[in-house]
mmCIF file of C-alpha atoms in Angstrom:
data_model
loop_
_atom_site.group_PDB
_atom_site.id
_atom_site.type_symbol
_atom_site.label_atom_id
_atom_site.label_comp_id
_atom_site.label_asym_id
_atom_site.label_seq_id
_atom_site.Cartn_x
_atom_site.Cartn_y
_atom_site.Cartn_z
ATOM 1 C CA UNK O 208 113.650 90.570 127.728
ATOM 2 C CA UNK O 209 111.067 89.751 125.136
ATOM 3 C CA UNK O 210 110.121 86.351 123.776
ATOM 4 C CA UNK O 211 107.858 85.278 120.971
ATOM 5 C CA UNK O 212 106.605 82.183 122.786
ATOM 6 C CA UNK O 213 105.475 81.817 126.384
ATOM 7 C CA UNK O 214 107.330 78.515 126.689
ATOM 8 C CA UNK O 215 110.610 80.258 125.836
ATOM 9 C CA UNK O 216 109.977 82.916 128.479
ATOM 10 C CA UNK O 217 109.159 80.314 131.128
ATOM 11 C CA UNK O 218 112.275 78.314 130.235
ATOM 12 C CA UNK O 219 114.450 81.440 130.513
ATOM 13 C CA UNK O 220 112.952 82.319 133.886
ATOM 14 C CA UNK O 221 113.636 78.813 135.200
ATOM 15 C CA UNK O 222 117.189 78.919 133.843
ATOM 16 C CA UNK O 223 117.766 82.350 135.373
ATOM 17 C CA UNK O 224 116.573 81.152 138.790
ATOM 18 C CA UNK O 225 118.905 78.162 138.530
ATOM 19 C CA UNK O 226 121.842 80.350 137.484
ATOM 20 C CA UNK O 227 121.288 82.835 140.312
ATOM 21 C CA UNK O 228 120.977 79.998 142.835
ATOM 22 C CA UNK O 229 124.529 78.929 141.979
ATOM 23 C CA UNK O 230 125.656 82.247 143.482
ATOM 24 C CA UNK O 231 123.286 82.109 146.448
ATOM 25 C CA UNK O 232 120.880 84.642 144.932
ATOM 26 C CA UNK O 233 117.113 84.527 144.508
ATOM 27 C CA UNK O 234 114.519 86.365 142.479
ATOM 28 C CA UNK O 235 111.838 88.003 144.628
ATOM 29 C CA UNK O 236 108.677 86.009 143.853
ATOM 30 C CA UNK O 237 106.360 89.010 144.335
ATOM 31 C CA UNK O 238 108.419 91.217 142.032
ATOM 32 C CA UNK O 239 109.237 88.728 139.275
ATOM 33 C CA UNK O 240 106.587 87.816 136.756
ATOM 34 C CA UNK O 241 105.934 87.181 133.120
ATOM 35 C CA UNK O 242 103.810 89.769 131.388
ATOM 36 C CA UNK O 243 102.095 89.427 128.064
ATOM 37 C CA UNK O 244 102.683 92.174 125.554
ATOM 38 C CA UNK O 245 101.825 92.766 121.958
ATOM 39 C CA UNK O 246 98.926 93.624 119.759
ATOM 40 C CA UNK O 247 96.203 91.771 121.666
ATOM 41 C CA UNK O 248 97.688 91.674 125.179
ATOM 42 C CA UNK O 249 95.255 94.171 126.729
ATOM 43 C CA UNK O 250 92.241 92.395 125.238
ATOM 44 C CA UNK O 251 93.498 89.025 126.459
ATOM 45 C CA UNK O 252 94.075 90.368 129.990
ATOM 46 C CA UNK O 253 90.587 91.851 130.028
ATOM 47 C CA UNK O 254 89.027 88.544 128.962
ATOM 48 C CA UNK O 255 90.953 86.645 131.631
ATOM 49 C CA UNK O 256 89.963 89.157 134.332
ATOM 50 C CA UNK O 257 86.263 88.981 133.452
ATOM 51 C CA UNK O 258 86.216 85.267 132.728
ATOM 52 C CA UNK O 259 85.055 85.828 129.142
ATOM 53 C CA UNK O 260 86.473 83.315 126.703
ATOM 54 C CA UNK O 261 86.313 83.197 122.962
ATOM 55 C CA UNK O 262 84.214 80.330 121.626
ATOM 56 C CA UNK O 263 86.282 77.480 120.311
ATOM 57 C CA UNK O 264 86.169 76.862 116.565
ATOM 58 C CA UNK O 265 84.569 73.471 117.192
ATOM 59 C CA UNK O 266 81.660 74.982 119.161
ATOM 60 C CA UNK O 267 81.146 77.658 116.501
ATOM 61 C CA UNK O 268 80.733 74.994 113.841
ATOM 62 C CA UNK O 269 77.975 73.316 115.885
ATOM 63 C CA UNK O 270 75.752 76.382 115.995
ATOM 64 C CA UNK O 271 72.750 76.362 113.710
ATOM 65 C CA UNK O 272 70.749 79.205 112.242
ATOM 66 C CA UNK O 273 67.389 79.539 113.700
#
């Protein structure tokens, strides 16, 4: 399944777990995950893995030329 917003994906996952529980079923926690996809997904994953973050717009506006 694909979702435009992360909140929608998380809501669906929670609803699915609840629905399966009604039938005594569970999702395997190690095999069930949300993955990011799209145009910038690989770049975002790389930044998260290395701890590199983009500067916030507010910090960029505070920089001064030298």
